[in-house]
CSV table of C-alpha atoms in Angstrom, one decimal:
chain,number,residue,atom,x,y,z
B,1,UNK,CA,-86.3,-93.2,97.5
B,2,UNK,CA,-85.3,-95.5,100.3
B,3,UNK,CA,-87.8,-96.7,102.9
B,4,UNK,CA,-85.9,-94.6,105.5
B,5,UNK,CA,-86.8,-91.4,103.6
B,6,UNK,CA,-90.5,-92.4,103.3
B,7,UNK,CA,-90.9,-93.4,106.9
B,8,UNK,CA,-93.3,-91.5,109.2
B,9,UNK,CA,-91.7,-88.9,111.4
B,10,UNK,CA,-92.1,-89.5,115.1
B,11,UNK,CA,-93.2,-86.4,116.9
B,12,UNK,CA,-92.4,-86.3,120.6
B,13,UNK,CA,-93.0,-83.5,123.1
B,14,UNK,CA,-90.0,-82.7,125.2
B,15,UNK,CA,-90.1,-80.2,128.0
B,16,UNK,CA,-87.3,-78.0,129.2
B,17,UNK,CA,-87.6,-76.3,132.6
B,18,UNK,CA,-85.3,-73.4,133.3
B,19,UNK,CA,-84.6,-71.4,136.4
B,20,UNK,CA,-83.1,-67.9,136.1
B,21,UNK,CA,-81.1,-66.3,138.8
B,22,UNK,CA,-79.5,-62.8,138.8
B,23,UNK,CA,-76.9,-62.0,141.4
B,24,UNK,CA,-78.2,-58.5,142.0
B,25,UNK,CA,-81.7,-58.6,143.6
B,26,UNK,CA,-82.3,-54.9,142.6
B,27,UNK,CA,-82.1,-55.6,138.9
B,28,UNK,CA,-85.2,-57.7,138.4
B,29,UNK,CA,-86.0,-55.8,135.2
B,30,UNK,CA,-83.5,-57.9,133.1
B,31,UNK,CA,-86.0,-60.6,132.7
B,32,UNK,CA,-89.1,-58.5,132.0
B,33,UNK,CA,-89.3,-59.5,128.4
B,34,UNK,CA,-89.5,-63.2,129.2
B,35,UNK,CA,-92.9,-64.6,129.6
B,36,UNK,CA,-92.4,-67.3,132.2
B,37,UNK,CA,-96.0,-68.4,132.4
B,38,UNK,CA,-96.5,-69.2,128.7
B,39,UNK,CA,-95.5,-72.5,127.1
B,40,UNK,CA,-93.6,-72.1,123.8
B,41,UNK,CA,-92.7,-74.5,121.0
B,42,UNK,CA,-89.3,-74.2,119.4
B,43,UNK,CA,-88.3,-76.1,116.4
B,44,UNK,CA,-85.4,-78.5,116.8
B,45,UNK,CA,-83.5,-77.0,113.9
B,46,UNK,CA,-83.7,-73.5,115.5
B,47,UNK,CA,-81.4,-72.2,118.2
B,48,UNK,CA,-83.0,-70.5,121.2
B,49,UNK,CA,-80.9,-67.4,121.6
B,50,UNK,CA,-80.9,-65.2,124.7
B,51,UNK,CA,-79.3,-61.8,124.7
B,52,UNK,CA,-79.7,-58.0,124.2
B,53,UNK,CA,-80.1,-57.9,120.4
B,54,UNK,CA,-83.8,-58.3,119.7
B,55,UNK,CA,-83.1,-58.7,115.9
B,56,UNK,CA,-81.1,-61.9,116.5
B,57,UNK,CA,-82.3,-63.2,119.9
B,58,UNK,CA,-85.7,-64.8,120.4
B,59,UNK,CA,-85.5,-64.1,124.2
B,60,UNK,CA,-84.4,-60.6,125.1
B,61,UNK,CA,-82.5,-59.8,128.3
B,62,UNK,CA,-82.7,-56.1,129.1
B,63,UNK,CA,-79.4,-55.1,130.7
B,64,UNK,CA,-76.4,-53.1,129.3
B,65,UNK,CA,-74.0,-55.7,130.8
B,66,UNK,CA,-75.6,-58.5,128.7
B,67,UNK,CA,-73.9,-59.4,125.4
B,68,UNK,CA,-75.8,-59.1,122.1
B,69,UNK,CA,-76.0,-62.9,122.2
B,70,UNK,CA,-75.4,-64.0,125.8
B,71,UNK,CA,-76.0,-67.7,125.2
B,72,UNK,CA,-78.0,-70.0,123.0
B,73,UNK,CA,-79.5,-73.4,123.3
B,74,UNK,CA,-79.5,-76.0,120.5
B,75,UNK,CA,-81.9,-78.8,120.9
B,76,UNK,CA,-81.4,-82.3,119.5
B,77,UNK,CA,-82.6,-85.8,120.2
B,78,UNK,CA,-80.2,-88.7,120.4
B,79,UNK,CA,-81.0,-91.5,117.9
B,80,UNK,CA,-81.9,-94.8,119.4
B,81,UNK,CA,-79.5,-97.5,118.3
B,82,UNK,CA,-81.0,-100.8,117.4
């Protein structure tokens, strides 16, 4: 094995702040399955999927106009060049 493979893994904590808006003020129920007050950890190799399909998406949006997978976020960290 090379020394690169045996090197300690650097663990960093990154924080993502999101603000959700919905154009229709009457439809506040769309976000009822999201817990905005709870911190969560998501592995960097997983995608955070938002949508209507609870079998696929980690974060459910409750509205018939939402796609099965409305959008997803993929997290990564840029490598520092020496």
